[in-house]
XYZ file of C-alpha atoms in Angstrom:
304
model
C 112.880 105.256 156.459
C 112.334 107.778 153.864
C 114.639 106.614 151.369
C 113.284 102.851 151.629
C 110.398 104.469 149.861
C 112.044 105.064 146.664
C 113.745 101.827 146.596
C 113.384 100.267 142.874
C 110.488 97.520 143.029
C 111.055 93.798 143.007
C 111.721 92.605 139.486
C 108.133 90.924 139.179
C 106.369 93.521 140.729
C 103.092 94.215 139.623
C 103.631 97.890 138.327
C 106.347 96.871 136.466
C 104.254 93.890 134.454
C 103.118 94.412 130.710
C 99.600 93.047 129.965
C 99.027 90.069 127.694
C 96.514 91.434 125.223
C 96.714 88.566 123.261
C 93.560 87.294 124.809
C 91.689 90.370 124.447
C 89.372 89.566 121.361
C 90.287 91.985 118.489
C 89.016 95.526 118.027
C 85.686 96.086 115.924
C 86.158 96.743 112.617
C 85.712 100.320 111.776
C 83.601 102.011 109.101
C 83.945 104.013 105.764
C 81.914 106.707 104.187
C 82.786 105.970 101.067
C 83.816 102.516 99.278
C 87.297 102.622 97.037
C 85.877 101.190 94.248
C 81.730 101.966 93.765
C 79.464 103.901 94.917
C 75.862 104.489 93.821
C 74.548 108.148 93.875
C 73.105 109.973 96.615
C 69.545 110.123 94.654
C 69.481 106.522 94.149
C 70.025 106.118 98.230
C 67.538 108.484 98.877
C 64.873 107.080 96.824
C 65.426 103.474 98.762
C 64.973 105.290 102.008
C 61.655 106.541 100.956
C 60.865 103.138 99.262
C 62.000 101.557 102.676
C 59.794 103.480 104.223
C 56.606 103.429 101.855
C 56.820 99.497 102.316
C 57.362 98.210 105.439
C 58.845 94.512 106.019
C 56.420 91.497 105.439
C 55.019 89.540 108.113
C 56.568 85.533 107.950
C 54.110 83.895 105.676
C 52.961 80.021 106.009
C 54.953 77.701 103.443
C 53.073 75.439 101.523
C 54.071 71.746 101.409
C 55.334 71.717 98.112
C 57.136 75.306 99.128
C 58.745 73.708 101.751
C 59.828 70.530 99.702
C 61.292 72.610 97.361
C 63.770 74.408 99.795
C 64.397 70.885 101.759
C 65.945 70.023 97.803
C 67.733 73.347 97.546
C 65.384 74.452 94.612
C 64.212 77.920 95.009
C 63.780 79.627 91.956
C 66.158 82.406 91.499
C 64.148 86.061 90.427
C 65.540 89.174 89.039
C 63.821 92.620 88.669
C 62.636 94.082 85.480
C 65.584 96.360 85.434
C 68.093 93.471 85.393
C 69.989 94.093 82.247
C 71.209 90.356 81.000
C 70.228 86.742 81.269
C 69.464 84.448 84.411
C 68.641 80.811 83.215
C 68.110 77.850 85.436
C 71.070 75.075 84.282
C 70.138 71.323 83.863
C 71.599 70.266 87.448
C 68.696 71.178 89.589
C 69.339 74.519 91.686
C 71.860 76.020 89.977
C 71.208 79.441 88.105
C 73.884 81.037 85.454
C 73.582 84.975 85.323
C 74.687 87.033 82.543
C 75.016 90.520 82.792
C 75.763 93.586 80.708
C 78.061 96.516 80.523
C 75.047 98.390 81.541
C 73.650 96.684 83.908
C 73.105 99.468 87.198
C 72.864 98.253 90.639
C 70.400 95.442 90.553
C 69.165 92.893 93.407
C 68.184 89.338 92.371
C 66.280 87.217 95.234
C 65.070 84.105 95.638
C 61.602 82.997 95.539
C 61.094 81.480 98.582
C 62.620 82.132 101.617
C 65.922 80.403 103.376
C 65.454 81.173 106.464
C 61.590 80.789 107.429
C 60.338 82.546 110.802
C 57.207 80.154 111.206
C 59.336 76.849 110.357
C 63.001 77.004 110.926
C 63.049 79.762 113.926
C 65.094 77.919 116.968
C 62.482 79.397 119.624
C 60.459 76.945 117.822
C 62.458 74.058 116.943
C 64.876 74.238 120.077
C 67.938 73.671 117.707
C 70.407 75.575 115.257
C 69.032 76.569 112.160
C 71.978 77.309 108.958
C 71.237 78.888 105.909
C 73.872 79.414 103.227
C 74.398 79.903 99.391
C 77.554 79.492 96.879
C 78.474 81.596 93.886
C 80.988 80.892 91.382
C 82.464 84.005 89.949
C 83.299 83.191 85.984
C 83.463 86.665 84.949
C 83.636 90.507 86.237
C 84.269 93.584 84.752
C 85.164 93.640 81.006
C 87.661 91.283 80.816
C 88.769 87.666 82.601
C 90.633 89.465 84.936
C 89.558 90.349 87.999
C 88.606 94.011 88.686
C 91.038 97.117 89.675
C 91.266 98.457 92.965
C 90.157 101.541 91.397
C 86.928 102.676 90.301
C 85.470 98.941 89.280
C 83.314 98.882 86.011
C 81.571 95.623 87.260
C 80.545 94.210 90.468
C 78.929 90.838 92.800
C 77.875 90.761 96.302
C 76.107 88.058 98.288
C 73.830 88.285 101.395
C 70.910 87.876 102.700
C 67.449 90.531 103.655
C 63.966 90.316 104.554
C 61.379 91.146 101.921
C 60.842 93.543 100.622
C 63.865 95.138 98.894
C 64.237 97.989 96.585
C 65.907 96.279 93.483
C 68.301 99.013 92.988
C 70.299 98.300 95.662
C 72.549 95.744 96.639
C 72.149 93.629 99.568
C 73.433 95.193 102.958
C 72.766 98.774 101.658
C 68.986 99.047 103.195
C 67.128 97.713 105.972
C 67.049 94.147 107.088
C 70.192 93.514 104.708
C 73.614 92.132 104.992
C 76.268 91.711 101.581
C 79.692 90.873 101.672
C 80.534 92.993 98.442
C 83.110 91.197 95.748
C 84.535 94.700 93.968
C 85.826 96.283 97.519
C 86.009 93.423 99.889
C 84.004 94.701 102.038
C 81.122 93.652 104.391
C 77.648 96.011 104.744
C 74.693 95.165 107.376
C 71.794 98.123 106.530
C 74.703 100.328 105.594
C 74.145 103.135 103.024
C 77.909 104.067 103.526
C 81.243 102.271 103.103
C 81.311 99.091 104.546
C 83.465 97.570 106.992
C 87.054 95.571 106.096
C 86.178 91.953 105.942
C 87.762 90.040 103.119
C 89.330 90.591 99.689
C 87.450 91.283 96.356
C 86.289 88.184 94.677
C 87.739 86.925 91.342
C 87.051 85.035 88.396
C 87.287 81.362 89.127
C 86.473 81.233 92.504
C 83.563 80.268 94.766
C 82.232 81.943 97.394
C 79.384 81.516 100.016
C 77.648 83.099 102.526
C 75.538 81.479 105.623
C 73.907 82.220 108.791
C 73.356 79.954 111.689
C 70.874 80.844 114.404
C 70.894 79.343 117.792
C 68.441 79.156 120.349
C 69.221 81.464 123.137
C 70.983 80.331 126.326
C 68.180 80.971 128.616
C 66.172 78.061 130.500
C 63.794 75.629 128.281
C 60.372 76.694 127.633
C 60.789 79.243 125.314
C 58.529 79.136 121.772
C 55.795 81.554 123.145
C 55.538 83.374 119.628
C 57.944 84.492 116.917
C 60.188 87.250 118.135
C 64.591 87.653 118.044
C 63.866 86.744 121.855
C 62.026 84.222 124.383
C 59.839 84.696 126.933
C 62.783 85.288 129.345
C 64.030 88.308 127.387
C 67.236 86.065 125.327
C 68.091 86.877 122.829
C 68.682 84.321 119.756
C 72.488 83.719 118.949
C 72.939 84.920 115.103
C 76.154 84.169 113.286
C 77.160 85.376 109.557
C 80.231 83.669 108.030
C 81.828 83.360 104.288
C 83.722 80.961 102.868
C 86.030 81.281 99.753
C 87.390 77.692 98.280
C 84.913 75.758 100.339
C 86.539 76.793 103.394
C 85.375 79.389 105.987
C 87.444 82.185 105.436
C 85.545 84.469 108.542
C 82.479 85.913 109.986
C 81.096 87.962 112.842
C 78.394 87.962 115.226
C 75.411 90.297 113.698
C 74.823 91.476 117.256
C 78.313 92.591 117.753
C 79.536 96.136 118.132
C 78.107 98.471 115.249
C 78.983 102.163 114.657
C 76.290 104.933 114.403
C 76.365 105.436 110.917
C 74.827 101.530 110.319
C 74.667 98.319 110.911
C 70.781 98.283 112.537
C 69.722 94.328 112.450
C 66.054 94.467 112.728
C 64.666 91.931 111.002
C 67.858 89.797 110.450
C 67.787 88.458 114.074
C 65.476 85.254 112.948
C 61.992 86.889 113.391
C 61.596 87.510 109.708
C 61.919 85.057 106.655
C 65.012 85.886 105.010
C 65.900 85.161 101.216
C 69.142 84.637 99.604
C 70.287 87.864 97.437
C 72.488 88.731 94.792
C 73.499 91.766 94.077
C 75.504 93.118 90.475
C 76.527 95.576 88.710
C 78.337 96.132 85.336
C 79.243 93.078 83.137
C 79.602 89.926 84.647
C 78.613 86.234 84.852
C 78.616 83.767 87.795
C 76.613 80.476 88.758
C 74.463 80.685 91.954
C 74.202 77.278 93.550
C 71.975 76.331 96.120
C 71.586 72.686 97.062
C 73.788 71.272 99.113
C 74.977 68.622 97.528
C 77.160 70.828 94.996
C 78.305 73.092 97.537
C 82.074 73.694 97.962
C 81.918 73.855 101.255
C 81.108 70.499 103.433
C 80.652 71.936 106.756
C 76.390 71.457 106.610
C 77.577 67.968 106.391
C-alpha cells in the first residue's frame, strides 16, 4: 500500500548506518605560503631558481674503494660553503662534526662529501634489497640564548634533509629541487618547496637529537629488474621511497615521498633513488649542534 512506503526503516538499515572512517588513512597534510617563523626573501629564491636551472643535477658518479670504505664506517667529511659564517670541526670520535655558527650567519647549506645514498651501489633495482640512509643531530644551541627559539619571528635556525648535488648554498634543504628538510625553527617539513612547508613535527630544541632517514625498497613488480639506473624497472614500478624522523632515538613520523603533493611543491625528481643523495644541513642565525653519522653513536637503534 501507499503508506507501507513511508514506513520508518528497520533499525540497522543501511541508510540509517554511519561510516567508520577510522580506517580511512588520514587526510594529506596541507600547505603554507608562508612559514610563522622565517622566511628568506623573494630575491634570494629567485636567484636559486636561476642557479637551479644554470646547473642541472649530476649524473651518479663511480665510488672509489676507499670512498666507499669510508661511508661503510660512517666517515664522510662534513663541507660547508664559503659563506658559512662560524666554525665546523671534525671531533676526536670518528664521524662526528661540531658546528658553530654566528649571529650573522644567513641561510647556509652544509653537505657531505660523499654521497649516502649512491645510485650505482646502493640502488635496490640493483641490489634487490632495502637500502636506509639516515643522519643524527644534536641541537646544543639556537638562537641567542639556551632556550629554544620563539614561535615568532626566530633569530636562529637548523634543518636536516637530504638533496642531490648540486645545491645552491643559500638555501636550506627542501627549498629547491631534488631536496627534502624537516625545518627545526617552524616544525615543519619541505620537499622542493620554495613556500611554507607542510605540518609535520614540532621545532627542535636545545638538548635534543634528531635524525632523518630514507629507506628505499625495490618495487613490487616480478624479479628481473636491474636493467639500468632509473626510480623504475623494466616493468614500469616504481621504487618504494620512505622519509621518516626520529626525535629521542625514537621514530617520531614520516611519509611516503610519492604521496599526495599540492601544486605549489613537493616535485621528487631526483629523490626517488636514481640520483646519489648527500646528507644536508641547513642553518641560520647563531647556533651550535653535533652532526653524527656512524651508526654506532646513533640514538636511534632501529638500523640495528
Amino acid at each position: 500500500s501507499q503508506a507501507s512506503q513511508f514506513q520508518d526503516p528497520p533499525p540497522n538499515d543501511a541508510w540509517k548506518l554511519i561510516p567508520d572512517t577510522s580506517l580511512l588513512p588520514p587526510p594529506p597534510s596541507l600547505g603554507h605560503d608562508v612559514s610563522p617563523t622565517a622566511n628568506a626573501s623573494l630575491s634570494d629564491a629567485d636567484r636559486a631558481h636561476d642557479w637551479c636551472r644554470a646547473n642541472p643535477l649530476y649524473a651518479p658518479r663511480p665510488l672509489t674503494r676507499a670512498e666507499h670504505a669510508a661511508l661503510q664506517a660512517g666517515q664522510p667529511s662534513l663541507l660547508a660553503p664559503p659563506s658559512f659564517a662560524g666554525t665546523l670541526v671534525p671531533q676526536r670520535v670518528p664521524s662526528t662534526y661540531r658546528a658553530r655558527t654566528r649571529a650573522n650567519c644567513t641561510d647556509t647549506c652544509l653537505l657531505t662529501s660523499l654521497p649516502l645514498y649512491s645510485a650505482l651501489i646502493d640502488s635496490p633495482l640493483l641490489t634487490h634489497r632495502p637500502k636506509t640512509i639516515y643522519f643524527e643531530l644534536r641541537v646544543l644551541r639556537m638562537g641567542g640564548s639556551a632556550s629554544p627559539a620563539s614561535s615568532d619571528e626566530a633569530d636562529a635556525g637548523i634543518a636536516i634533509g637530504f638533496l642531490a648535488p648540486p645545491y645552491p648554498p643559500w638555501r636550506l634543504p627542501g627549498w629547491e629541487r631534488s631536496s627534502l628538510g624537516i625545518h627545526g625553527d617552524d616544525g615543519r617539513r619541505y620537499v622542493a618547496d620554495t613556500w611554507g612547508g607542510k605540518d609535520f613535527t614540532t621545532s627542535f630544541k636545545p638538548g635534543e637529537t634528531v635524525g632523518v632517514g630514507m629507506t628505499f625498497s625495490p618495487p613490487d613488480a616480478p624479479p628481473g629488474y636491474g636493467q639500468g639506473n632509473t626510480a623504475t624497472d623494466r616493468y614500469g614500478a616504481r621504487m618504494a621511497v620512505d622519509v621518516f624522523f626520529t626525535r629521542g632515538g625514537r621514530v617520531e613520523g614520516g611519509w611516503d615521498l610519492h604521496e599526495e603533493r599540492d601544486a605549489e611543491g613537493e616535485g621528487v625528481g631526483g629523490l626517488e633513488g636514481d640520483a646519489d643523495l648527500m646528507a644536508a644541513v641547513g642553518v641560520f642565525g647563531a647556533c651550535e649542534f653535533e652532526v653524527v653519522f656512524a651508526e654506532r653513536d646513533w640514538s636511534w637503534r632501529g638500523a640495528r
